[in-house]
């Protein structure tokens, strides 16, 4: 079992929809939770990170962590065709420990 | 400020050969990490270098090695290439060691092993 599990999709939604992307993790030591966006033939781009539980909002993006259920979510409001990409969740315990990535969910926003 | 750069962008090699990939971090960043990305396994951590020393290592065989220079630029070497080494190799930089939640990725080197 991977330490970070993520449904690879693909996920297709109409433009303007609210998108929910999710991951689960198994390592209780994880404290930092990241979301990356990766366009085709590009490197991952850090969208945001959250420390411990709670929500974090940045524009149309909201990251949510529930440590009790070991569940990580990314919500995208008013989705745009430019949001079409692969979204990777990742987690790290900090303290110089390496980061573990989910497999990535491919999202397509249909105009 | 320029981002992380990687050279070459594309590479084709045959089994048994060796390859060296290069990464230049963001100016001022002193930590460089390397990752392998494949469709089946996703992004997997190879190793991290900080102050010219390997600080962290993933679960890859010894054929995968790296080094970091005094200007923080880093190289990764893969010896005795296997078909399964075909992947996108990404490097990421951060200001300090262990800041995996604040790292920035380069565009990657696409390695194909024939």
Coordinates of C-alpha atoms in Angstrom, one line a residue:
Chain A
X1 CA 0.0 0.0 0.0
X2 CA 1.3 3.4 -0.9
X3 CA 1.6 6.0 1.8
X4 CA -0.3 8.5 -0.2
X5 CA -3.2 7.2 -2.4
X6 CA -4.8 9.3 -5.1
X7 CA -7.4 8.3 -7.8
X8 CA -5.7 8.9 -11.2
X9 CA -9.0 9.8 -12.9
X10 CA -9.4 11.1 -15.5
X11 CA -12.0 13.6 -14.1
X12 CA -14.0 15.6 -16.6
X13 CA -16.1 18.6 -15.5
X14 CA -17.9 21.4 -17.3
X15 CA -16.5 24.9 -17.1
X16 CA -17.7 26.7 -14.0
X17 CA -18.1 23.6 -11.9
X18 CA -16.7 23.1 -8.5
X19 CA -14.0 20.5 -8.6
X20 CA -13.1 18.3 -5.6
X21 CA -9.8 16.4 -5.7
X22 CA -8.9 14.0 -2.9
X23 CA -6.1 11.9 -1.4
X24 CA -5.8 9.6 1.6
X25 CA -2.6 8.9 3.5
X26 CA -1.5 6.3 6.0
X27 CA 1.5 7.8 7.8
X28 CA 0.4 9.5 11.0
X29 CA 3.7 11.4 11.1
X30 CA 2.9 13.5 8.0
X31 CA 2.5 17.2 9.0
X32 CA 2.9 19.1 5.7
X33 CA 0.5 18.6 2.9
X34 CA 1.0 20.0 -0.6
X35 CA -0.8 20.3 -3.8
X36 CA 1.0 20.6 -7.1
X37 CA -0.4 21.3 -10.6
X38 CA 1.4 19.7 -13.6
X39 CA 0.7 20.7 -17.2
X40 CA 1.6 18.3 -20.0
X41 CA 5.3 18.2 -20.6
X42 CA 6.0 20.6 -17.7
X43 CA 7.3 20.2 -14.2
X44 CA 5.0 20.3 -11.2
X45 CA 4.1 23.7 -9.9
X46 CA 3.4 24.2 -6.2
X47 CA -0.1 25.5 -5.6
X48 CA -0.1 25.6 -1.9
X49 CA 0.8 23.7 1.2
X50 CA -1.0 23.3 4.6
X51 CA 0.6 22.5 7.9
X52 CA -1.3 20.1 10.1
X53 CA -5.1 20.1 9.9
X54 CA -7.3 22.9 8.6
X55 CA -8.2 24.9 5.5
X56 CA -6.1 27.2 3.4
X57 CA -7.5 29.4 0.6
X58 CA -5.8 31.0 -2.3
X59 CA -8.1 32.6 -4.9
X60 CA -10.3 29.9 -6.4
X61 CA -8.3 27.1 -4.7
X62 CA -9.0 25.7 -1.2
X63 CA -6.9 23.0 0.4
X64 CA -8.3 21.1 3.3
X65 CA -6.7 18.5 5.6
X66 CA -8.5 16.2 8.1
X67 CA -5.9 14.4 10.1
X68 CA -8.4 12.4 12.0
X69 CA -9.5 10.7 8.8
X70 CA -6.1 11.1 7.0
X71 CA -7.9 12.8 4.2
X72 CA -6.5 15.6 1.9
X73 CA -8.7 17.7 -0.4
X74 CA -8.3 20.4 -3.0
X75 CA -11.4 22.4 -4.1
X76 CA -11.4 24.5 -7.3
X77 CA -14.2 27.0 -7.6
X78 CA -15.4 28.3 -11.0
X79 CA -13.2 25.9 -12.9
X80 CA -11.7 27.1 -16.1
X81 CA -10.3 25.2 -19.2
X82 CA -6.9 26.5 -18.1
X83 CA -7.2 24.4 -15.0
X84 CA -7.0 21.2 -17.1
X85 CA -3.9 19.5 -15.8
X86 CA -2.7 16.7 -13.5
X87 CA -3.0 17.5 -9.8
X88 CA -0.6 15.9 -7.4
X89 CA -1.0 15.7 -3.7
X90 CA 2.1 15.2 -1.5
X91 CA 2.9 14.9 2.2
X92 CA 5.9 15.1 4.4
X93 CA 6.6 14.8 8.1
X94 CA 9.0 17.7 8.1
X95 CA 12.3 17.4 10.0
X96 CA 14.2 16.8 6.9
X97 CA 12.2 13.7 5.9
X98 CA 11.5 13.2 2.2
X99 CA 8.2 14.0 0.6
X100 CA 5.8 11.3 -0.7
X101 CA 3.6 12.0 -3.7
X102 CA 0.3 10.6 -4.9
X103 CA 0.0 9.3 -8.4
X104 CA -1.8 12.4 -9.6
X105 CA -5.4 13.0 -10.8
X106 CA -5.8 14.2 -14.4
X107 CA -8.5 16.9 -14.6
X108 CA -10.2 18.1 -17.8
X109 CA -12.4 21.2 -17.7
X110 CA -14.7 21.2 -20.8
X111 CA -15.6 24.6 -22.2
Chain B
X1 CA 14.2 35.6 -11.0
X2 CA 14.9 32.6 -13.3
X3 CA 13.4 29.3 -12.4
X4 CA 15.0 25.9 -12.1
X5 CA 16.6 24.8 -15.3
X6 CA 17.4 21.3 -16.5
X7 CA 19.5 20.1 -19.4
X8 CA 19.1 18.3 -21.6
X9 CA 15.3 18.3 -22.0
X10 CA 15.2 15.1 -24.0
X11 CA 17.6 12.2 -24.2
X12 CA 17.6 8.8 -25.9
X13 CA 20.1 6.1 -24.7
X14 CA 20.4 2.4 -25.1
X15 CA 20.6 -0.3 -22.4
X16 CA 23.9 -0.5 -20.7
X17 CA 24.9 3.1 -21.3
X18 CA 25.2 5.7 -18.7
X19 CA 23.7 9.2 -18.6
X20 CA 24.3 12.5 -16.7
X21 CA 21.6 15.0 -16.2
X22 CA 22.1 18.6 -15.0
X23 CA 20.1 20.9 -12.8
X24 CA 20.6 24.6 -12.0
X25 CA 18.6 25.7 -9.0
X26 CA 16.8 29.1 -8.4
X27 CA 19.4 31.7 -7.5
X28 CA 19.9 31.6 -3.7
X29 CA 18.5 28.1 -3.3
X30 CA 21.0 25.7 -1.8
X31 CA 19.1 22.5 -1.7
X32 CA 18.5 20.3 -4.8
X33 CA 16.3 17.2 -4.9
X34 CA 15.9 14.7 -7.7
X35 CA 12.8 12.8 -8.6
X36 CA 11.8 10.1 -11.1
X37 CA 8.3 10.3 -12.6
X38 CA 6.7 7.4 -14.4
X39 CA 3.0 6.7 -15.3
X40 CA 2.9 3.6 -13.1
X41 CA 4.8 4.8 -10.0
X42 CA 4.2 8.5 -10.1
X43 CA 6.8 10.9 -8.6
X44 CA 9.4 9.1 -6.5
X45 CA 12.2 10.8 -4.5
X46 CA 15.7 9.9 -5.5
X47 CA 17.9 12.1 -3.3
X48 CA 18.5 15.5 -1.9
X49 CA 21.8 17.5 -1.9
X50 CA 22.6 20.4 0.3
X51 CA 26.0 22.0 0.8
X52 CA 27.5 19.5 -1.6
X53 CA 26.5 16.6 0.5
X54 CA 23.8 14.0 0.0
X55 CA 21.3 14.6 2.9
X56 CA 18.5 12.2 2.1
X57 CA 18.0 9.2 -0.1
X58 CA 15.1 7.3 -1.6
X59 CA 14.8 3.6 -2.4
X60 CA 16.7 3.4 -5.6
X61 CA 19.7 1.2 -6.5
X62 CA 23.2 2.4 -6.4
X63 CA 23.2 2.9 -10.2
X64 CA 21.6 6.2 -9.4
X65 CA 24.0 8.8 -8.0
X66 CA 24.4 12.5 -7.9
X67 CA 26.6 15.3 -6.8
X68 CA 26.3 19.0 -6.0
X69 CA 28.8 21.7 -6.8
X70 CA 29.8 24.7 -4.7
X71 CA 27.5 26.9 -6.8
X72 CA 24.6 24.6 -5.8
X73 CA 24.2 23.2 -9.3
X74 CA 23.6 19.5 -9.3
X75 CA 24.1 16.5 -11.6
X76 CA 22.5 13.1 -11.5
X77 CA 24.1 10.1 -13.0
X78 CA 22.5 6.8 -14.0
X79 CA 24.9 3.9 -14.9
X80 CA 24.2 0.7 -16.7
X81 CA 20.8 1.9 -18.0
X82 CA 17.8 -0.4 -18.0
X83 CA 14.6 -0.2 -20.0
X84 CA 12.8 0.6 -16.8
X85 CA 14.8 3.7 -16.3
X86 CA 12.8 5.4 -19.0
X87 CA 11.1 8.3 -17.2
X88 CA 10.8 12.0 -16.6
X89 CA 13.6 13.1 -14.3
X90 CA 12.8 16.2 -12.3
X91 CA 14.9 18.3 -10.0
X92 CA 13.5 20.7 -7.5
X93 CA 15.2 23.4 -5.4
X94 CA 14.5 25.0 -2.1
X95 CA 16.2 27.6 0.1
X96 CA 17.4 25.1 2.7
X97 CA 17.7 21.4 3.4
X98 CA 14.4 19.6 4.0
X99 CA 12.0 22.4 2.8
X100 CA 10.1 19.9 0.8
X101 CA 6.9 21.9 1.2
X102 CA 8.5 24.9 -0.4
X103 CA 10.4 23.4 -3.3
X104 CA 10.1 24.5 -7.0
X105 CA 10.5 22.1 -9.9
X106 CA 12.3 22.3 -13.2
X107 CA 10.7 21.2 -16.5
X108 CA 12.4 17.8 -16.3
X109 CA 14.6 15.7 -18.6
X110 CA 12.7 13.1 -20.6
X111 CA 14.9 10.0 -20.7
X112 CA 14.1 7.2 -23.1
X113 CA 16.1 3.9 -22.9
X114 CA 16.0 1.7 -25.9

